Every structure is written in structure tokens, then in C-alpha cells.
XYZ file of C-alpha atoms in Angstrom:
425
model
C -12.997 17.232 60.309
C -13.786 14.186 57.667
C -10.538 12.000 57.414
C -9.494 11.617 54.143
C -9.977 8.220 52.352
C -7.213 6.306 52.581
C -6.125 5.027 49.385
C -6.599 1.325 49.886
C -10.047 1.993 50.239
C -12.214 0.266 47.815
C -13.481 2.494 45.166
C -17.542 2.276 44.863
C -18.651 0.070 41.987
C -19.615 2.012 38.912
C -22.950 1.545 37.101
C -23.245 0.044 33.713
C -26.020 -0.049 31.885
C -28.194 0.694 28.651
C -28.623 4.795 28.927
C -32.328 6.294 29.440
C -33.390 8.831 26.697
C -32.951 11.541 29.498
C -29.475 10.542 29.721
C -28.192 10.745 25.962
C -26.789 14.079 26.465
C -24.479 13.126 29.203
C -23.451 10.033 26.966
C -22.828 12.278 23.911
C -20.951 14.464 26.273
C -18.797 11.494 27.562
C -18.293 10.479 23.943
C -16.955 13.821 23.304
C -14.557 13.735 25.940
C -13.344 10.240 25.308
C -12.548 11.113 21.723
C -10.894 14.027 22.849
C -13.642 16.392 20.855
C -15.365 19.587 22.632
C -17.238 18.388 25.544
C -20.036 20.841 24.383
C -23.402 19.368 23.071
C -25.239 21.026 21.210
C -29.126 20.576 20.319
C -28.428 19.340 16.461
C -26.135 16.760 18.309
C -28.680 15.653 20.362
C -31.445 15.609 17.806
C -28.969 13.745 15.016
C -28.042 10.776 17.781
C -31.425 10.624 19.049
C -32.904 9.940 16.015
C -30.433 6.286 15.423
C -29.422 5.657 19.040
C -30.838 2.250 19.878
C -31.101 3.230 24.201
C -31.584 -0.528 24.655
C -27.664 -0.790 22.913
C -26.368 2.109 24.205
C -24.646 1.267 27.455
C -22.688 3.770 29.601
C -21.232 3.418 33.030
C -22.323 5.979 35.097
C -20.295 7.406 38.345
C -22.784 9.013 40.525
C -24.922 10.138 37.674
C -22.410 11.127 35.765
C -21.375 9.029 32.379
C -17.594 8.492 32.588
C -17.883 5.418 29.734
C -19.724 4.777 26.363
C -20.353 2.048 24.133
C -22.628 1.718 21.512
C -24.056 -1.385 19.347
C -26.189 -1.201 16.027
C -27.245 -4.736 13.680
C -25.364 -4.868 10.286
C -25.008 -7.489 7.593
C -21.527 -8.867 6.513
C -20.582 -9.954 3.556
C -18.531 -13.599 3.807
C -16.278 -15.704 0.584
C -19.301 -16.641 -2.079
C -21.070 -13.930 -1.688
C -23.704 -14.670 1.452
C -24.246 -12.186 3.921
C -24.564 -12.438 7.862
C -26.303 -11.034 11.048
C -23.434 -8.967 12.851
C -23.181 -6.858 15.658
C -21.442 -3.796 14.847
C -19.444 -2.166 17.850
C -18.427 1.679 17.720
C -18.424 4.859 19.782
C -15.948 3.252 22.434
C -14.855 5.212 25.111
C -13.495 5.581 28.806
C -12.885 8.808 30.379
C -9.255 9.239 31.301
C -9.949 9.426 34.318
C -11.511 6.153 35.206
C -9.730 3.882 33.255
C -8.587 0.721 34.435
C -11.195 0.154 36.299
C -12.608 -2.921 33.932
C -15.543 -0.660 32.383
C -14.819 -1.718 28.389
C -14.680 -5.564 30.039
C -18.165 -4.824 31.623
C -19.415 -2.911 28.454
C -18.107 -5.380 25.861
C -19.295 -8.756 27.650
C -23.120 -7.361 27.831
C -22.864 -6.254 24.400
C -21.194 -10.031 23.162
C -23.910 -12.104 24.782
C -26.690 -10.114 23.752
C -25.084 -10.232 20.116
C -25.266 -13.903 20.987
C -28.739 -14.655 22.276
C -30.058 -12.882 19.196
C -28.098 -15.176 17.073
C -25.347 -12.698 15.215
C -23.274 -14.772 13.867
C -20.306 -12.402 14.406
C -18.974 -8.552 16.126
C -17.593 -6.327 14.124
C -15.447 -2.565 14.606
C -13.017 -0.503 13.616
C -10.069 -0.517 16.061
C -8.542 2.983 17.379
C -5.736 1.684 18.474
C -4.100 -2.395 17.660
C -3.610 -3.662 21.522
C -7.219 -3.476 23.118
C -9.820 -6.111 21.070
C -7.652 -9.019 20.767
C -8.213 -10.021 24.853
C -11.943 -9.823 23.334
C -11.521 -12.350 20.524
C -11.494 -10.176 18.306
C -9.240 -10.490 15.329
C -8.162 -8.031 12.548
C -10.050 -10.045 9.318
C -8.989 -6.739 6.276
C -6.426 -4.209 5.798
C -6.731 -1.057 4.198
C -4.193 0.788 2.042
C -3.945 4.092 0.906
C -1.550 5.263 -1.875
C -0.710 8.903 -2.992
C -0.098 9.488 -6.825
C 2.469 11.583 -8.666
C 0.234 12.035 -11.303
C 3.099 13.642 -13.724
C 5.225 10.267 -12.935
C 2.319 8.050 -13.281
C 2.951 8.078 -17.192
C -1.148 8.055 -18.226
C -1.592 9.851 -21.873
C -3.245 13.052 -20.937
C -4.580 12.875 -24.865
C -6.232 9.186 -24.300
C -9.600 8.918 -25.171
C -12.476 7.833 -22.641
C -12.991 4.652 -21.333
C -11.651 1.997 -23.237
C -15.010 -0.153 -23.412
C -17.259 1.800 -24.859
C -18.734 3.503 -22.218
C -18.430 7.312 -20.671
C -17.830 9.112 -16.844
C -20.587 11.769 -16.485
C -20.661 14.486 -13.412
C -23.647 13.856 -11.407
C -24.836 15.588 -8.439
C -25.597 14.340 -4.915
C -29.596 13.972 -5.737
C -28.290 11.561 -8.718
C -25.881 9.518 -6.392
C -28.787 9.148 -3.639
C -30.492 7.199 -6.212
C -27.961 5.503 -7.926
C -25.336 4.574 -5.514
C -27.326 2.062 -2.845
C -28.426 -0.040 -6.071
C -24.878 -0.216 -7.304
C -23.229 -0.438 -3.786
C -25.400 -3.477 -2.907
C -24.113 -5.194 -6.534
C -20.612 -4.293 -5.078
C -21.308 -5.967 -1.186
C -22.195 -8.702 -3.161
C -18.878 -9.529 -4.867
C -17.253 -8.410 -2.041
C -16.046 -10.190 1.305
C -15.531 -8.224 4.348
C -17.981 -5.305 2.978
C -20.888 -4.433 5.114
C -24.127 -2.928 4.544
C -24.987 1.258 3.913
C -27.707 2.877 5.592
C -29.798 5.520 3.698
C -28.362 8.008 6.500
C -24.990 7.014 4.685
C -25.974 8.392 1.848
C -27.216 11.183 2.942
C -24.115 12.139 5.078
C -22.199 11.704 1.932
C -23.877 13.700 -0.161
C -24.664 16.263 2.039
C -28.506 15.947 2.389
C -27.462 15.639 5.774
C -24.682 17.699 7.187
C -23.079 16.806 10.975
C -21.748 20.245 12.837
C -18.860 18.132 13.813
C -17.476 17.239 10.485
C -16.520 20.014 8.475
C -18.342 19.749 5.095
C -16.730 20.315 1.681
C -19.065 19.630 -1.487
C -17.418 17.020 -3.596
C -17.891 15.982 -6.969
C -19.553 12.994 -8.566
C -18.741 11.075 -11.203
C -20.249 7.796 -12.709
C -19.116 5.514 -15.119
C -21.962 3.979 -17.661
C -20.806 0.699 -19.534
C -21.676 0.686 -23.539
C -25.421 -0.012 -22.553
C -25.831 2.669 -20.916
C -25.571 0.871 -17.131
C -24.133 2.358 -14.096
C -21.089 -0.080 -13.075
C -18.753 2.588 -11.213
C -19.431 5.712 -9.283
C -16.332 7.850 -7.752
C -16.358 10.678 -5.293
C -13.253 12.935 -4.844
C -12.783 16.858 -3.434
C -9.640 18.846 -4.954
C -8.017 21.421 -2.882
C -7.006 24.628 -4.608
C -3.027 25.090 -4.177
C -0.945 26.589 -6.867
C 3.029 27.368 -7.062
C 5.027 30.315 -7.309
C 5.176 29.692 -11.037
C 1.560 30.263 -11.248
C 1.596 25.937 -11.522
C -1.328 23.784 -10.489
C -0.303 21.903 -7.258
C -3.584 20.462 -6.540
C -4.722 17.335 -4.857
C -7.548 15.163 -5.669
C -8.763 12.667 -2.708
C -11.000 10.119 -3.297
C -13.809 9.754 -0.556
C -15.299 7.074 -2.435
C -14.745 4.533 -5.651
C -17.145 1.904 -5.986
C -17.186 -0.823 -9.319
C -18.704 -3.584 -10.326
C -16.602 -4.191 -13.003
C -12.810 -4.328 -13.905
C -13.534 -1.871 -16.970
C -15.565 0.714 -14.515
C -12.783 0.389 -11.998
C -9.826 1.011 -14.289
C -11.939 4.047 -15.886
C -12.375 5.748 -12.868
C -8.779 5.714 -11.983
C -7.623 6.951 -15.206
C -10.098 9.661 -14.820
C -9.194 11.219 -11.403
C -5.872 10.574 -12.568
C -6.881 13.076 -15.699
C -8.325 15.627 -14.375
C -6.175 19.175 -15.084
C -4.519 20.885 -12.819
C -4.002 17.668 -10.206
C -0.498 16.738 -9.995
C -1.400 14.108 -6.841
C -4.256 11.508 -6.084
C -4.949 10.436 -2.653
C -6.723 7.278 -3.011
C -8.478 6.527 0.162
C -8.740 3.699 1.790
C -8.268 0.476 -0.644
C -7.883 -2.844 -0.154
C -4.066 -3.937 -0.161
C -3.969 -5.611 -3.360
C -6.084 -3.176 -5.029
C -5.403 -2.641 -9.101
C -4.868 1.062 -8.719
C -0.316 0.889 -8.900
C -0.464 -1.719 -11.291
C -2.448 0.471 -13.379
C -0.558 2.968 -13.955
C 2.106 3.025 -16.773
C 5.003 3.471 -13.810
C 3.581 2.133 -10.815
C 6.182 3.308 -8.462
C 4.267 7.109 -8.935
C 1.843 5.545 -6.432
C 3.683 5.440 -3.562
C 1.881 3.708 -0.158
C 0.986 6.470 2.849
C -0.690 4.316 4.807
C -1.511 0.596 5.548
C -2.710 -0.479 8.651
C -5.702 -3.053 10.013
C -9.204 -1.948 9.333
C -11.908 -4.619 9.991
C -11.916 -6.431 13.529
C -13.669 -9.402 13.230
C -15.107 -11.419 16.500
C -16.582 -14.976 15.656
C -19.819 -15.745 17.805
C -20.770 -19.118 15.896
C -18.276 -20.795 14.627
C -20.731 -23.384 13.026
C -22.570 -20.916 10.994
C -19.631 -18.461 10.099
C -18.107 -21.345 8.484
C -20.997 -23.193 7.097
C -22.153 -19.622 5.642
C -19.321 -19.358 3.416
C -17.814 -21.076 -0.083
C -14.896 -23.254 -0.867
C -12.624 -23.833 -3.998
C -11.357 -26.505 -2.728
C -12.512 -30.473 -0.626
C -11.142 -30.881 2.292
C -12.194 -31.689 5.674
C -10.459 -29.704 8.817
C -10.813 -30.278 12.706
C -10.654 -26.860 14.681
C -10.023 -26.722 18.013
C -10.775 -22.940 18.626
C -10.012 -21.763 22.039
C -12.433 -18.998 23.626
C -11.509 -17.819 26.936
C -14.975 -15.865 27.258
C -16.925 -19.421 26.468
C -19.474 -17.894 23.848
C -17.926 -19.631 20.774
C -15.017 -22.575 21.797
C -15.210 -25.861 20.834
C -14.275 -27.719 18.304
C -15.705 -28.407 15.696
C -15.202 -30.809 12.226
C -15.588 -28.674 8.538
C -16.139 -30.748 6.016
C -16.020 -28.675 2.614
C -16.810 -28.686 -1.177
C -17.855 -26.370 -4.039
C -21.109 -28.072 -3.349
C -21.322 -26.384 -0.169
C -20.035 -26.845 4.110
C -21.014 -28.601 7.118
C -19.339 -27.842 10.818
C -20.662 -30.247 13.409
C -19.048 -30.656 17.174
C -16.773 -33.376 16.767
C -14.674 -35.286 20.039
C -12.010 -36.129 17.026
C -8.145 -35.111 17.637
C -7.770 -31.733 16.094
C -6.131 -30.606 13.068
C -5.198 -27.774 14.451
C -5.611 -25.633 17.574
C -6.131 -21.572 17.013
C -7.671 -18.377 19.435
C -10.731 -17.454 18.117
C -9.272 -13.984 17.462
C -7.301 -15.629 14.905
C -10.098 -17.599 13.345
C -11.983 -14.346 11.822
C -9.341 -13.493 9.528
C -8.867 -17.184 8.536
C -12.642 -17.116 7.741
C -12.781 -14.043 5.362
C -9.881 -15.706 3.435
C -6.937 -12.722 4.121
C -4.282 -14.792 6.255
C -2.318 -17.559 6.066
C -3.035 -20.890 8.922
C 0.973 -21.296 7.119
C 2.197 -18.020 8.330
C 0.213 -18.369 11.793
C 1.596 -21.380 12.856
C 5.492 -20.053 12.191
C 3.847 -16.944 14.302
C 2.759 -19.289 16.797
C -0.376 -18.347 17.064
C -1.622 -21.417 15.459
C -0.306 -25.085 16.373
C -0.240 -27.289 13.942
C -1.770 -30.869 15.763
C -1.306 -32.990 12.787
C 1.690 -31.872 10.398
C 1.234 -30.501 7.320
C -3.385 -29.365 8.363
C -2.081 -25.359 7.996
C -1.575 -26.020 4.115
C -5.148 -27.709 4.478
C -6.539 -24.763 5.805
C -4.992 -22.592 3.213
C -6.488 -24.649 0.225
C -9.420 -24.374 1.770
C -9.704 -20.614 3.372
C -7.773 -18.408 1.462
C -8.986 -15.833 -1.395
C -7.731 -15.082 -4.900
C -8.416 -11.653 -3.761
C -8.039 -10.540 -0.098
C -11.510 -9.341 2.012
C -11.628 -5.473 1.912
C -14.596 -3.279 4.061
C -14.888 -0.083 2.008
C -15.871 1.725 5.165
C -15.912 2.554 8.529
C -18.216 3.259 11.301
């Protein structure tokens, strides 16, 4: 008879590595597990992931053939302060199956995927975290927030009798065929203006408008509407679903959530809120997820009707090149600033001296006594303009080196408006 293994026995290393084209199933089954979805695969899921899946950026750890860990890279552009956009390395489909978890597979998965990211020259990683406690030990950072409010439209004290939009223009109803044309043009005006928003793939589009449907996400069709300034031009488009949910009192009870509301201009964005927020027979507006200081409660007539449901991080942020991510964006303000930005995994510490204008940036290596000394997980959201070097330091998780160089950093970093990535991936 075989002894049993004793438990101090070592456990045999586990394989991790990009997957083979053979293996995709096993990953997509993994995947499945991990986020706690059927295990089953089925054929359209394997056809749908084959058709993106990079296998050279697909990495898996593998347990005696079997996948028991995913990860799964793809390139996408990021939109910094001014307007510029950089290389990025997007990070999603995490997982570890339950039952081989700390066993330092995400460390394994995550470091291959970093210094690839960095020997192609992104200048920074990006994902959306599942849950707050695991990317920071990465150097990652959350850089946006989302918000999502819920609307009592009956409170919200809008005229039902106003007239249309109050520039001019008109919302028109458009089907998906109409969006697939008109929303990439108008989305990349929108990236544009925006920090912290990322690029859409023409698969995006499709999956939103249904030319492509996913068996695992339930598909309801939505509605469409743009709004067309006094020209004629398409400067908002908004898509919403309404549920169908009516009282004892034969009363409309029915919800409107928005999926999507894209603008270009404060008089598209301000029409399309007043319009979902007009529609008969919805007494409640879900907006979706917004940025934090988004117009929408200060729009309406009583703004306490919109009442906040969720807020919570959204955009992770690692920094791979400190140089470039700082050099890549603009500044209100002169100032000069000496970072000292600590990076336990080496790719990106240093420090480094920004000198800045509206003229443009420069960030050389510098052996010059620092300003101030900050993680690099706290640099990303410093960089996209949404925190406070102020606030940080009476956190502690920035020291101030030469008093009074987190105010610096404020008049130089910070936003009128805060970063906000409209979605998620």
C-alpha cells in the first residue's frame, strides 16, 4: 500500500504559460469556474473567444494538464489630461480556481504579463478590479470612480409639457444599424475630451447593438436615441431598456436604465437626460455608471430625486514609464516637481524631475532631493488628475520631503473635472 503524502511535502510546481489553441477550451472552462459561471463550454463559446484571444497573451497555469488559472492581456489606447492618448496593456479575465489559490499563480501570471507590457513599450496596465485588496501589491492604483444614481422621476420636478431640446436641435429613435455607424465617430470625439476613457472595438459595437449576441449574457433589445444639434450634427447618443412593471392601480412603475450616454456637448448631454427623464410611464432612471461629478443631480429641478446606489473604484491604473506618462500629458499650471516613486517590482522606480508648462512637460532622471516620495500605485491616480498629493500625504501614503511640494503637485495634477472610463472590460 502507497503511503499517503505527508503534508509537509512540497507541492509540484504548477505550469504557467501562454495557452496553445488546443487548450482554449480548458482555459474558457477555468474562466468559467473562477467566475463562478457554468463550467460548461459550449461551441459558440469557443468560436466567439477564439476569434479575439491573442494565445501569445493568454497565459494559464496548468496542473497536470489541467488549467486551474487564467489571465488574459489585449493592447488598448488611454486617454490622459489634454487630450493625448497612450499604448496600454489592458488586463481582464483574472482568475484562480478555489482550489489552488495561494499558491502565487496571479504573482506568476501578472509579472509575465507587466514586463512584456514593458518591453513593448506600454506606457501603462490597465483593469477593472473585482474586488479592492488584490492589485495594489501590483502597483496598481485606482486612477476613476464611477457613480450610479437612481431617479424619482415624479420628485425630480422636470416639466413633463417642456418642449425639446433647448438649443435648437431634436432626439430621434434610431436603430442598432444607425448606432453601428454613428456611435464609433462620435465616441472617438468623446475619448478625446475625455481622460481616463479608453478605446471601443468594432466587436463593442456589435455586442451592444446586438449584431452580435453572447449565450452568456442574456440579451434584451434596447432603444436608441440620438441627439442632433441645430445643424443637423450628431453630438449625443443614449441607450436605455425599460422594464414593464405596473401597480395595483393599473399605475406605470417602470424603470428606465441607461446602458449607455455618450456627448460631446453640454447641450447634447443635458438633452438626453431630460429625455429619459420624459419618457411616459417611467417613474425611475437608473443611470449607469457615471463619473462622480457628473451633471445629471444638478440637473434636475430637485436634485435630491437622484439619489446615489452605487459608487465605488472603477479604473486601476499601473504606471510602466513614468517619463512618458507624465511627459504625455498637459498642465494648467508651471511648476517643477521631484518624484521619488517607489516600485518594489523595479519596472518603473526612480525618480525623476517634471518640469511643466502650458507649453508642454519634460521628466528626466534627476539625483536631486525629492519633493516628495509616493508608491507607484499612488502615482496613476495623481497622473489622470482625480486625487489629491494634499489628501495623500494626511493618508500617509505620500510624504511630503520638502513642506508645502503636495500643494505643488495639486496645481499642477489635478482636473477641473475628474477622469471617468465609460466602460469596462
Amino acid at each position: 500500500m502507497t503511503a499517503a503524502p505527508s503534508p509537509l511535502t512540497p507541492r509540484t510546481p504548477l505550469d504557467v504559460r501562454p495557452v496553445t489553441e488546443a487548450e482554449i477550451p480548458d482555459w474558457i472552462r477555468a474562466l468559467n469556474t473562477g467566475f463562478l459561471r457554468s463550467p460548461t463550454v459550449a461551441e459558440t463559446e469557443i468560436a466567439d473567444r477564439s476569434s479575439y484571444l491573442v494565445p501569445a497573451r493568454t497565459l494559464g497555469a496548468f496542473d497536470a494538464g489541467r488549467c486551474v488559472a487564467t489571465f488574459y492581456s489585449f493592447a488598448q489606447e488611454l486617454t490622459v489630461v489634454g487630450g493625448a492618448t497612450v499604448p496600454a496593456d489592458a488586463i481582464t479575465s483574472v482568475t484562480v480556481t478555489a482550489t489552488h489559490r495561494r499558491r502565487g499563480l496571479l504573482t506568476r501570471m501578472m509579472a509575465q504579463d507587466l514586463a512584456a507590457a514593458k518591453e513593448r513599450g506600454d506606457v501603462a496596465a490597465l483593469l477593472i478590479a473585482a474586488e479592492y485588496p488584490i492589485y495594489g501589491r501590483f502597483g496598481f492604483g485606482p486612477a476613476t470612480w464611477a457613480t450610479e444614481w437612481t431617479v424619482d422621476v415624479p420628485r425630480a420636478g422636470l416639466d413633463p409639457r417642456a418642449p425639446g431640446p433647448e438649443d435648437g436641435g431634436r432626439i430621434d429613435l434610431v436603430d442598432g444599424d444607425e448606432v453601428r455607424k454613428l456611435g464609433p465617430e462620435l465616441f472617438e470625439r468623446l475619448r478625446r475630451l475625455q481622460p481616463g476613457a479608453i478605446d471601443r472595438s468594432e466587436r463593442w459595437w456589435q455586442i451592444a447593438t446586438g449584431a452580435l449576441r453572447l449565450d452568456r449574457q442574456p440579451w434584451t433589445e434596447p432603444f436608441h436615441a440620438v441627439h442632433r444639434a441645430a445643424d443637423g450634427t450628431v453630438d449625443g447618443l443614449v441607450t436605455y431598456v425599460c422594464d414593464d412593471h405596473w401597480g395595483d392601480a393599473k399605475q406605470p412603475l417602470n424603470t428606465a436604465t441607461v446602458k449607455d450616454l455618450i456627448a460631446v456637448t453640454p447641450a447634447a448631454e443635458r438633452a438626453l437626460w431630460r429625455y429619459v427623464c420624459s419618457v411616459d410611464w417611467v417613474v425611475r432612471v437608473k443611470s449607469g455608471w457615471r463619473a462622480p461629478d457628473d451633471v445629471l443631480p444638478l440637473l434636475l429641478p430637485d436634485p435630491r430625486a437622484a439619489v446615489v446606489s452605487t459608487q465605488a473604484d472603477w479604473l486601476w491604473v499601473r504606471v510602466l514609464d513614468v517619463p512618458r506618462a507624465l511627459e504625455a500629458r498637459t498642465y494648467d499650471a508651471e511648476g517643477t516637481l521631484v518624484l521619488d516613486v517607489v516600485d518594489r517590482t523595479g519596472l518603473s522606480g526612480g525618480r525623476w524631475r517634471l518640469e511643466a508648462s502650458a507649453a508642454g512637460a519634460s521628466c528626466t532622471p534627476t539625483t536631486e532631493s525629492a519633493d516628495l516620495t509616493l508608491d507607484v500605485a499612488e502615482l496613476a491616480p495623481l497622473w489622470l488628475g482625480d486625487e489629491s498629493a494634499v489628501r495623500l500625504a494626511a493618508l500617509g501614503r505620500v510624504r511630503e520631503e520638502r513642506a508645502g511640494a503636495a500643494r505643488v503637485a495639486d496645481a499642477l495634477l489635478r482636473t477641473s473635472r475628474r477622469p471617468w472610463c465609460p466602460d469596462i472590460f
